[in-house]
CSV table of C-alpha atoms in Angstrom, one decimal:
chain,number,residue,atom,x,y,z
A,1,UNK,CA,-0.9,20.0,12.9
A,2,UNK,CA,2.4,19.6,10.4
A,3,UNK,CA,1.2,17.5,6.8
A,4,UNK,CA,3.0,15.9,4.0
A,5,UNK,CA,2.3,17.8,1.1
A,6,UNK,CA,2.2,16.5,-2.5
A,7,UNK,CA,2.4,18.2,-5.6
A,8,UNK,CA,0.5,18.1,-8.2
A,9,UNK,CA,-2.6,16.8,-7.3
A,10,UNK,CA,-3.3,15.8,-10.7
A,11,UNK,CA,-0.8,14.7,-13.3
A,12,UNK,CA,-1.7,13.6,-16.8
A,13,UNK,CA,0.9,12.0,-18.8
A,14,UNK,CA,1.6,10.3,-22.5
A,15,UNK,CA,2.7,6.8,-22.0
A,16,UNK,CA,6.5,7.0,-22.8
A,17,UNK,CA,7.0,10.0,-21.3
A,18,UNK,CA,9.1,10.6,-17.7
A,19,UNK,CA,7.1,12.1,-14.7
A,20,UNK,CA,8.2,13.3,-11.4
A,21,UNK,CA,6.1,13.1,-8.6
A,22,UNK,CA,6.8,15.6,-5.9
A,23,UNK,CA,6.6,15.8,-2.2
A,24,UNK,CA,7.4,17.7,1.0
A,25,UNK,CA,7.5,15.3,4.3
A,26,UNK,CA,7.1,16.5,7.4
A,27,UNK,CA,10.2,18.6,8.6
A,28,UNK,CA,11.8,16.3,11.5
A,29,UNK,CA,10.7,13.4,9.8
A,30,UNK,CA,13.5,10.9,8.8
A,31,UNK,CA,12.1,8.0,6.7
A,32,UNK,CA,9.8,8.6,3.7
A,33,UNK,CA,7.8,6.5,1.5
A,34,UNK,CA,6.0,5.7,-1.6
A,35,UNK,CA,3.0,3.9,-1.8
A,36,UNK,CA,0.4,3.3,-4.8
A,37,UNK,CA,-3.3,3.0,-5.2
A,38,UNK,CA,-4.6,1.8,-8.6
A,39,UNK,CA,-8.3,2.6,-8.6
A,40,UNK,CA,-10.4,0.0,-6.7
A,41,UNK,CA,-7.3,-1.7,-5.4
A,42,UNK,CA,-5.6,-1.6,-2.2
A,43,UNK,CA,-2.6,0.6,-1.0
A,44,UNK,CA,0.5,-0.9,-2.4
A,45,UNK,CA,3.9,-0.4,-0.8
A,46,UNK,CA,6.8,0.8,-3.2
A,47,UNK,CA,9.7,1.8,-1.6
A,48,UNK,CA,11.1,3.2,1.8
A,49,UNK,CA,14.0,5.5,2.1
A,50,UNK,CA,16.3,6.7,4.9
A,51,UNK,CA,19.8,8.5,5.3
A,52,UNK,CA,19.6,9.0,1.3
A,53,UNK,CA,19.1,5.3,0.6
A,54,UNK,CA,16.7,2.9,-0.4
A,55,UNK,CA,15.8,0.7,2.7
A,56,UNK,CA,13.2,-1.6,1.2
A,57,UNK,CA,11.3,-1.6,-2.3
A,58,UNK,CA,8.8,-3.8,-3.5
A,59,UNK,CA,8.5,-6.1,-6.6
A,60,UNK,CA,6.3,-3.2,-8.2
A,61,UNK,CA,9.6,-0.7,-7.8
A,62,UNK,CA,11.5,-1.7,-10.9
A,63,UNK,CA,14.0,0.0,-12.8
A,64,UNK,CA,11.5,2.5,-14.1
A,65,UNK,CA,11.4,3.9,-10.7
A,66,UNK,CA,13.5,6.2,-8.8
A,67,UNK,CA,13.4,7.8,-6.0
A,68,UNK,CA,15.6,11.0,-4.8
A,69,UNK,CA,15.9,13.6,-1.9
A,70,UNK,CA,17.4,16.4,-3.9
A,71,UNK,CA,17.5,18.8,-1.1
A,72,UNK,CA,16.4,19.1,2.5
A,73,UNK,CA,12.9,19.4,2.1
A,74,UNK,CA,11.7,17.5,-1.3
A,75,UNK,CA,11.2,13.9,-1.7
A,76,UNK,CA,10.7,12.8,-5.3
A,77,UNK,CA,9.4,9.9,-7.4
A,78,UNK,CA,10.6,9.4,-11.0
A,79,UNK,CA,8.9,7.0,-13.6
A,80,UNK,CA,11.1,7.0,-16.3
A,81,UNK,CA,8.8,5.8,-19.1
A,82,UNK,CA,5.3,5.3,-18.2
A,83,UNK,CA,3.0,3.0,-19.2
A,84,UNK,CA,-0.8,2.8,-19.0
A,85,UNK,CA,-0.8,0.7,-16.0
A,86,UNK,CA,1.0,3.1,-13.8
A,87,UNK,CA,-2.0,5.2,-13.8
A,88,UNK,CA,-2.7,5.2,-10.1
A,89,UNK,CA,-3.0,7.6,-6.8
A,90,UNK,CA,0.6,8.0,-5.6
A,91,UNK,CA,0.7,8.6,-1.7
A,92,UNK,CA,3.8,10.2,0.1
A,93,UNK,CA,4.2,9.4,3.4
A,94,UNK,CA,7.2,10.3,6.5
A,95,UNK,CA,7.6,9.1,9.9
A,96,UNK,CA,10.0,10.1,12.6
A,97,UNK,CA,11.3,6.4,12.7
A,98,UNK,CA,10.5,3.3,11.3
A,99,UNK,CA,10.0,1.1,14.8
A,100,UNK,CA,6.6,1.9,16.5
A,101,UNK,CA,6.5,5.2,14.5
A,102,UNK,CA,3.1,6.2,12.6
A,103,UNK,CA,3.4,7.0,9.2
A,104,UNK,CA,2.0,10.4,8.0
A,105,UNK,CA,0.6,10.4,4.1
A,106,UNK,CA,-0.2,13.2,2.1
A,107,UNK,CA,-3.3,13.5,0.1
A,108,UNK,CA,-1.7,11.8,-2.8
A,109,UNK,CA,-0.9,12.8,-6.8
A,110,UNK,CA,-3.6,11.1,-9.3
A,111,UNK,CA,-1.4,10.1,-12.4
A,112,UNK,CA,-3.3,9.3,-15.6
A,113,UNK,CA,-1.2,8.0,-18.1
A,114,UNK,CA,-2.9,8.1,-21.7
B,1,UNK,CA,1.5,-13.3,2.3
B,2,UNK,CA,-1.2,-11.5,4.4
B,3,UNK,CA,-0.4,-11.5,8.0
B,4,UNK,CA,-3.9,-10.4,9.1
B,5,UNK,CA,-7.7,-11.2,8.2
B,6,UNK,CA,-10.4,-8.8,8.6
B,7,UNK,CA,-14.0,-9.1,7.3
B,8,UNK,CA,-14.6,-7.4,3.7
B,9,UNK,CA,-17.5,-5.3,5.3
B,10,UNK,CA,-19.4,-4.0,8.3
B,11,UNK,CA,-22.0,-2.0,8.8
B,12,UNK,CA,-22.8,0.2,12.0
B,13,UNK,CA,-25.6,2.6,13.3
B,14,UNK,CA,-24.5,6.0,14.1
B,15,UNK,CA,-24.0,6.8,17.5
B,16,UNK,CA,-23.2,3.0,18.3
B,17,UNK,CA,-19.8,1.5,19.1
B,18,UNK,CA,-18.1,-0.1,16.1
B,19,UNK,CA,-15.9,-3.1,16.7
B,20,UNK,CA,-13.6,-4.3,14.0
B,21,UNK,CA,-11.8,-7.4,14.7
B,22,UNK,CA,-8.4,-9.0,13.3
B,23,UNK,CA,-7.1,-11.6,13.0
B,24,UNK,CA,-3.0,-12.1,12.9
B,25,UNK,CA,-2.2,-15.8,14.4
B,26,UNK,CA,1.3,-15.5,12.8
B,27,UNK,CA,2.4,-12.4,14.7
B,28,UNK,CA,5.6,-12.7,16.0
B,29,UNK,CA,6.7,-11.3,19.6
B,30,UNK,CA,8.0,-8.1,18.6
B,31,UNK,CA,5.7,-7.1,15.8
B,32,UNK,CA,3.3,-4.3,16.6
B,33,UNK,CA,-0.2,-3.9,15.5
B,34,UNK,CA,-1.3,-1.1,13.4
B,35,UNK,CA,-4.5,0.3,12.4
B,36,UNK,CA,-5.2,2.9,9.6
B,37,UNK,CA,-8.1,4.0,7.7
B,38,UNK,CA,-8.6,5.7,4.7
B,39,UNK,CA,-11.5,7.7,3.9
B,40,UNK,CA,-12.8,7.8,0.2
B,41,UNK,CA,-9.6,8.3,-1.9
B,42,UNK,CA,-7.7,10.2,0.8
B,43,UNK,CA,-4.2,9.3,1.9
B,44,UNK,CA,-4.6,6.7,5.0
B,45,UNK,CA,-4.7,8.2,8.4
B,46,UNK,CA,-3.1,6.6,11.3
B,47,UNK,CA,-5.4,5.3,14.2
B,48,UNK,CA,-3.5,3.6,16.9
B,49,UNK,CA,-0.9,0.7,17.5
B,50,UNK,CA,-0.3,-1.7,20.2
B,51,UNK,CA,2.1,-4.4,21.1
B,52,UNK,CA,0.1,-6.6,23.9
B,53,UNK,CA,-1.3,-4.1,26.4
B,54,UNK,CA,-4.8,-2.6,25.2
B,55,UNK,CA,-4.1,1.0,24.1
B,56,UNK,CA,-6.6,4.3,24.3
B,57,UNK,CA,-6.4,7.5,22.6
B,58,UNK,CA,-8.8,10.1,21.3
B,59,UNK,CA,-9.8,8.2,17.8
B,60,UNK,CA,-10.6,4.7,19.2
B,61,UNK,CA,-9.5,1.9,21.5
B,62,UNK,CA,-7.3,-1.1,20.8
B,63,UNK,CA,-8.1,-4.4,22.3
B,64,UNK,CA,-5.3,-7.3,21.6
B,65,UNK,CA,-5.9,-10.7,23.0
B,66,UNK,CA,-3.6,-12.1,25.6
B,67,UNK,CA,-2.2,-14.4,22.9
B,68,UNK,CA,-1.8,-11.6,20.4
B,69,UNK,CA,-3.3,-13.9,17.8
B,70,UNK,CA,-6.4,-11.3,17.0
B,71,UNK,CA,-7.3,-7.6,18.0
B,72,UNK,CA,-10.4,-5.4,17.8
B,73,UNK,CA,-10.7,-1.9,17.2
B,74,UNK,CA,-13.1,-0.1,18.6
B,75,UNK,CA,-14.6,3.2,17.8
B,76,UNK,CA,-16.9,4.0,20.8
B,77,UNK,CA,-19.4,6.3,19.1
B,78,UNK,CA,-19.4,6.0,15.5
B,79,UNK,CA,-20.5,9.0,13.3
B,80,UNK,CA,-20.8,9.3,9.7
B,81,UNK,CA,-17.5,10.5,9.0
B,82,UNK,CA,-16.2,7.3,10.3
B,83,UNK,CA,-17.2,5.6,7.2
B,84,UNK,CA,-13.9,4.4,5.7
B,85,UNK,CA,-12.2,1.5,4.9
B,86,UNK,CA,-10.0,0.3,7.9
B,87,UNK,CA,-6.7,-1.7,7.8
B,88,UNK,CA,-5.0,-3.8,10.1
B,89,UNK,CA,-1.4,-4.3,9.7
B,90,UNK,CA,1.1,-6.4,11.5
B,91,UNK,CA,4.5,-4.4,10.9
B,92,UNK,CA,7.8,-6.0,10.4
B,93,UNK,CA,10.0,-3.9,8.2
B,94,UNK,CA,7.3,-1.7,6.1
B,95,UNK,CA,3.9,-0.9,6.5
B,96,UNK,CA,2.1,-3.3,4.2
B,97,UNK,CA,-2.0,-2.8,3.6
B,98,UNK,CA,-4.0,-5.6,2.8
B,99,UNK,CA,-7.7,-5.2,1.4
B,100,UNK,CA,-9.3,-4.1,5.1
B,101,UNK,CA,-12.7,-4.0,6.4
B,102,UNK,CA,-15.2,-1.3,4.5
B,103,UNK,CA,-17.0,0.2,7.5
B,104,UNK,CA,-20.3,1.6,6.9
B,105,UNK,CA,-21.8,4.1,9.4
B,106,UNK,CA,-25.8,4.5,8.6
B,107,UNK,CA,-27.9,7.1,10.1
């Protein structure tokens, strides 16, 4: 079964550093998403992306965050200047469409900001 | 701004049916009900979704009341591997997760 791939599985960075989390969505999917989950808390929506544009973003997704689809296969989340509170598991997801379509999630990148 | 209400936790005996309730009294006519689960710290996994008719797939059944204000996810023969947090989501634009129900399947 096709799957969403995320790299790296763990990322450790120093506060204030830039970090890029990478995702390879399922090849025929058109909608892409980032979620995060702080330890012990719920899964939080960050952003959705379609046709090379952000279609929806949450209040968490501020100017420190950006997303990009640099080529036909990768989907990235960049955090410009990481803060301690950015430490979380970040999940990428993709779907064929947005209405009545199920999301396929990757296994996540655990980001630790020191 | 949660659209759904679920019990915080439930237990189920292995081999028995697990019935997970969800209230969504403010659901609108074109909103679907989705169920996902998260096993430990893995990525959420899609289970099933429906609009107003009952649905069944290889994983579970979804029973939606006629007024659509509540639904029940049924795992017909729960196994230890079904221990997870189960999320009921009413989707308008994007899929937003609440706290879910922590289901523990016990031997």
